[in-house]
Amino acid sequence: MIPVRIGHGFDVHALVTGRDCIIGGVNIPHSHGLDGHSDADVLLHAICDALLGAVALGDIGKHFPPTDMRFKGIDSRELLRHVVRLLHDKGYLVGNIDATVICEAPRLGKHTSQMCMNIASDCDVAIEQVNVKATTTEKLGFTGRSEGIAAEAVCTVYSK
């Protein structure tokens, strides 16, 4: 068993009207929300992919396919908790998570501490092991035009 492993995740969802904007398990007040089969929490999806990748368990689509109605509208915090159980079953614990949300709007700065608390709770780690930051693309690309929101995450996991 490899004692320490690293994972990377990326996700993107389109912004649409008529949906809540849930990022990091926080419902962010905004005129648009994220489109997707689940609650479309772009940040938690990127973190799930990073954790799954670290232990070579595929990706979020393999475990929670968008064709499966059991996951229609599901809270992505449930998905993250399931992924962490898979990690534990494979003999690993979360070391740390560092993630970036990329969007022009909404502004996320005042929400990142709650996002970190949610993620730490769901991953059964200390708050000091989770970092979430937000950035823009200076109005360039689809995120700059506010057509969607992207997120990237990296993590370490270590053997029990």
mmCIF file of C-alpha atoms in Angstrom:
data_model
loop_
_atom_site.group_PDB
_atom_site.id
_atom_site.type_symbol
_atom_site.label_atom_id
_atom_site.label_comp_id
_atom_site.label_asym_id
_atom_site.label_seq_id
_atom_site.Cartn_x
_atom_site.Cartn_y
_atom_site.Cartn_z
ATOM 1 C CA MET A 1 0.000 0.000 0.000
ATOM 2 C CA ILE A 2 1.354 3.422 -0.947
ATOM 3 C CA PRO A 3 1.482 5.507 2.276
ATOM 4 C CA VAL A 4 0.606 8.895 0.706
ATOM 5 C CA ARG A 5 -1.251 9.538 -2.527
ATOM 6 C CA ILE A 6 -2.319 12.696 -4.378
ATOM 7 C CA GLY A 7 -5.509 13.309 -6.346
ATOM 8 C CA HIS A 8 -6.781 16.031 -8.663
ATOM 9 C CA GLY A 9 -10.345 16.868 -9.615
ATOM 10 C CA PHE A 10 -12.055 19.296 -11.974
ATOM 11 C CA ASP A 11 -15.716 20.037 -12.609
ATOM 12 C CA VAL A 12 -17.825 22.607 -14.408
ATOM 13 C CA HIS A 13 -21.541 23.350 -14.510
ATOM 14 C CA ALA A 14 -23.557 25.837 -16.528
ATOM 15 C CA LEU A 15 -25.379 28.684 -14.812
ATOM 16 C CA VAL A 16 -29.137 28.676 -15.469
ATOM 17 C CA THR A 17 -32.210 30.408 -14.107
ATOM 18 C CA GLY A 18 -34.585 28.582 -11.794
ATOM 19 C CA ARG A 19 -31.986 26.623 -9.790
ATOM 20 C CA ASP A 20 -30.273 27.244 -6.484
ATOM 21 C CA CYS A 21 -26.582 28.114 -6.556
ATOM 22 C CA ILE A 22 -25.083 25.576 -4.158
ATOM 23 C CA ILE A 23 -21.310 25.618 -3.796
ATOM 24 C CA GLY A 24 -19.453 23.763 -1.062
ATOM 25 C CA GLY A 25 -22.763 22.809 0.490
ATOM 26 C CA VAL A 26 -23.726 26.481 0.882
ATOM 27 C CA ASN A 27 -26.770 27.942 -0.864
ATOM 28 C CA ILE A 28 -25.339 31.170 -2.285
ATOM 29 C CA PRO A 29 -27.803 33.985 -3.035
ATOM 30 C CA HIS A 30 -27.583 34.573 -6.795
ATOM 31 C CA SER A 31 -29.839 35.173 -9.777
ATOM 32 C CA HIS A 32 -28.706 31.891 -11.370
ATOM 33 C CA GLY A 33 -27.954 28.392 -10.144
ATOM 34 C CA LEU A 34 -25.920 25.479 -11.384
ATOM 35 C CA ASP A 35 -27.427 23.020 -13.836
ATOM 36 C CA GLY A 36 -26.935 19.310 -13.300
ATOM 37 C CA HIS A 37 -28.466 15.965 -12.434
ATOM 38 C CA SER A 38 -27.716 16.347 -8.714
ATOM 39 C CA ASP A 39 -27.670 19.692 -6.909
ATOM 40 C CA ALA A 40 -24.714 20.451 -9.257
ATOM 41 C CA ASP A 41 -22.327 21.501 -6.477
ATOM 42 C CA VAL A 42 -19.308 22.082 -8.688
ATOM 43 C CA LEU A 43 -16.883 22.348 -5.758
ATOM 44 C CA LEU A 44 -17.908 19.136 -4.033
ATOM 45 C CA HIS A 45 -17.872 17.296 -7.361
ATOM 46 C CA ALA A 46 -14.269 18.385 -7.995
ATOM 47 C CA ILE A 47 -13.327 17.268 -4.473
ATOM 48 C CA CYS A 48 -15.036 13.894 -4.977
ATOM 49 C CA ASP A 49 -13.068 13.387 -8.194
ATOM 50 C CA ALA A 50 -9.799 14.325 -6.464
ATOM 51 C CA LEU A 51 -10.408 11.861 -3.633
ATOM 52 C CA LEU A 52 -11.519 9.079 -5.968
ATOM 53 C CA GLY A 53 -8.535 9.705 -8.219
ATOM 54 C CA ALA A 54 -6.092 9.570 -5.319
ATOM 55 C CA VAL A 55 -7.040 5.949 -4.641
ATOM 56 C CA ALA A 56 -7.635 4.945 -8.277
ATOM 57 C CA LEU A 57 -11.413 4.473 -7.904
ATOM 58 C CA GLY A 58 -12.410 6.226 -11.110
ATOM 59 C CA ASP A 59 -14.507 9.366 -11.074
ATOM 60 C CA ILE A 60 -17.791 10.740 -9.803
ATOM 61 C CA GLY A 61 -19.632 9.736 -12.990
ATOM 62 C CA LYS A 62 -18.673 6.092 -12.461
ATOM 63 C CA HIS A 63 -20.071 6.032 -8.919
ATOM 64 C CA PHE A 64 -23.050 8.377 -9.387
ATOM 65 C CA PRO A 65 -24.027 8.264 -13.084
ATOM 66 C CA PRO A 66 -26.321 11.039 -14.332
ATOM 67 C CA THR A 67 -28.540 8.357 -15.866
ATOM 68 C CA ASP A 68 -29.369 6.941 -12.414
ATOM 69 C CA MET A 69 -32.536 8.525 -11.030
ATOM 70 C CA ARG A 70 -31.450 7.731 -7.438
ATOM 71 C CA PHE A 71 -29.092 10.688 -7.741
ATOM 72 C CA LYS A 72 -31.567 13.140 -9.299
ATOM 73 C CA GLY A 73 -31.389 16.328 -7.203
ATOM 74 C CA ILE A 74 -29.254 14.646 -4.512
ATOM 75 C CA ASP A 75 -27.339 16.796 -2.048
ATOM 76 C CA SER A 76 -23.691 16.543 -3.114
ATOM 77 C CA ARG A 77 -22.637 16.453 0.530
ATOM 78 C CA GLU A 78 -24.147 12.946 0.582
ATOM 79 C CA LEU A 79 -21.986 12.056 -2.420
ATOM 80 C CA LEU A 80 -18.870 13.388 -0.684
ATOM 81 C CA ARG A 81 -19.598 11.419 2.492
ATOM 82 C CA HIS A 82 -20.033 8.270 0.376
ATOM 83 C CA VAL A 83 -16.707 8.878 -1.370
ATOM 84 C CA VAL A 84 -14.983 9.286 1.996
ATOM 85 C CA ARG A 85 -16.464 5.936 3.113
ATOM 86 C CA LEU A 86 -15.033 4.346 -0.056
ATOM 87 C CA LEU A 87 -11.635 5.826 0.834
ATOM 88 C CA HIS A 88 -11.869 4.416 4.360
ATOM 89 C CA ASP A 89 -12.904 1.017 2.995
ATOM 90 C CA LYS A 90 -9.777 1.034 0.840
ATOM 91 C CA GLY A 91 -7.617 1.816 3.890
ATOM 92 C CA TYR A 92 -7.060 5.548 3.413
ATOM 93 C CA LEU A 93 -7.852 8.758 5.284
ATOM 94 C CA VAL A 94 -8.041 12.304 3.921
ATOM 95 C CA GLY A 95 -4.829 14.247 4.491
ATOM 96 C CA ASN A 96 -5.740 17.632 3.107
ATOM 97 C CA ILE A 97 -7.856 19.293 0.432
ATOM 98 C CA ASP A 98 -7.080 22.503 -1.448
ATOM 99 C CA ALA A 99 -9.709 23.736 -3.884
ATOM 100 C CA THR A 100 -10.404 26.726 -6.119
ATOM 101 C CA VAL A 101 -13.773 27.879 -7.448
ATOM 102 C CA ILE A 102 -13.566 29.878 -10.682
ATOM 103 C CA CYS A 103 -16.351 32.374 -11.433
ATOM 104 C CA GLU A 104 -17.053 36.061 -11.959
ATOM 105 C CA ALA A 105 -20.224 35.960 -9.882
ATOM 106 C CA PRO A 106 -21.429 35.314 -7.318
ATOM 107 C CA ARG A 107 -18.697 36.627 -5.042
ATOM 108 C CA LEU A 108 -17.731 33.773 -2.716
ATOM 109 C CA GLY A 109 -15.270 35.265 -0.236
ATOM 110 C CA LYS A 110 -17.683 35.556 2.669
ATOM 111 C CA HIS A 111 -18.898 31.969 2.132
ATOM 112 C CA THR A 112 -15.593 30.083 1.945
ATOM 113 C CA SER A 113 -15.263 29.539 5.703
ATOM 114 C CA GLN A 114 -18.669 27.793 5.809
ATOM 115 C CA MET A 115 -17.667 25.747 2.761
ATOM 116 C CA CYS A 116 -14.497 24.647 4.566
ATOM 117 C CA MET A 117 -16.510 23.705 7.656
ATOM 118 C CA ASN A 118 -18.943 21.624 5.562
ATOM 119 C CA ILE A 119 -16.151 19.843 3.711
ATOM 120 C CA ALA A 120 -14.154 19.159 6.883
ATOM 121 C CA SER A 121 -17.249 17.740 8.568
ATOM 122 C CA ASP A 122 -18.130 15.516 5.609
ATOM 123 C CA CYS A 123 -14.539 14.275 5.260
ATOM 124 C CA ASP A 124 -14.133 13.741 9.018
ATOM 125 C CA VAL A 125 -11.049 15.983 9.200
ATOM 126 C CA ALA A 126 -10.051 19.139 11.052
ATOM 127 C CA ILE A 127 -10.911 22.488 9.501
ATOM 128 C CA GLU A 128 -7.154 23.153 9.153
ATOM 129 C CA GLN A 129 -6.983 20.344 6.592
ATOM 130 C CA VAL A 130 -9.333 22.086 4.147
ATOM 131 C CA ASN A 131 -8.782 25.222 2.076
ATOM 132 C CA VAL A 132 -11.226 26.789 -0.386
ATOM 133 C CA LYS A 133 -10.482 29.879 -2.409
ATOM 134 C CA ALA A 134 -12.220 31.707 -5.226
ATOM 135 C CA THR A 135 -10.873 33.484 -8.260
ATOM 136 C CA THR A 136 -12.076 35.005 -11.507
ATOM 137 C CA THR A 137 -10.803 34.729 -15.051
ATOM 138 C CA GLU A 138 -10.849 38.524 -15.496
ATOM 139 C CA LYS A 139 -13.986 38.222 -17.646
ATOM 140 C CA LEU A 140 -12.302 35.795 -20.072
ATOM 141 C CA GLY A 141 -13.857 32.519 -21.254
ATOM 142 C CA PHE A 142 -17.159 30.911 -20.250
ATOM 143 C CA THR A 143 -16.620 31.630 -16.549
ATOM 144 C CA GLY A 144 -15.747 35.230 -17.356
ATOM 145 C CA ARG A 145 -18.965 35.594 -19.327
ATOM 146 C CA SER A 146 -20.870 34.101 -16.347
ATOM 147 C CA GLU A 147 -22.049 31.138 -18.420
ATOM 148 C CA GLY A 148 -20.824 28.647 -15.848
ATOM 149 C CA ILE A 149 -18.709 27.967 -12.796
ATOM 150 C CA ALA A 150 -15.662 25.712 -12.625
ATOM 151 C CA ALA A 151 -13.779 24.198 -9.700
ATOM 152 C CA GLU A 152 -10.479 22.420 -9.250
ATOM 153 C CA ALA A 153 -9.322 20.431 -6.237
ATOM 154 C CA VAL A 154 -6.206 18.625 -5.140
ATOM 155 C CA CYS A 155 -5.924 16.349 -2.149
ATOM 156 C CA THR A 156 -3.627 14.059 -0.301
ATOM 157 C CA VAL A 157 -4.724 10.830 1.300
ATOM 158 C CA TYR A 158 -2.701 8.568 3.522
ATOM 159 C CA SER A 159 -2.910 4.944 4.563
ATOM 160 C CA LYS A 160 -4.471 4.157 7.941
#
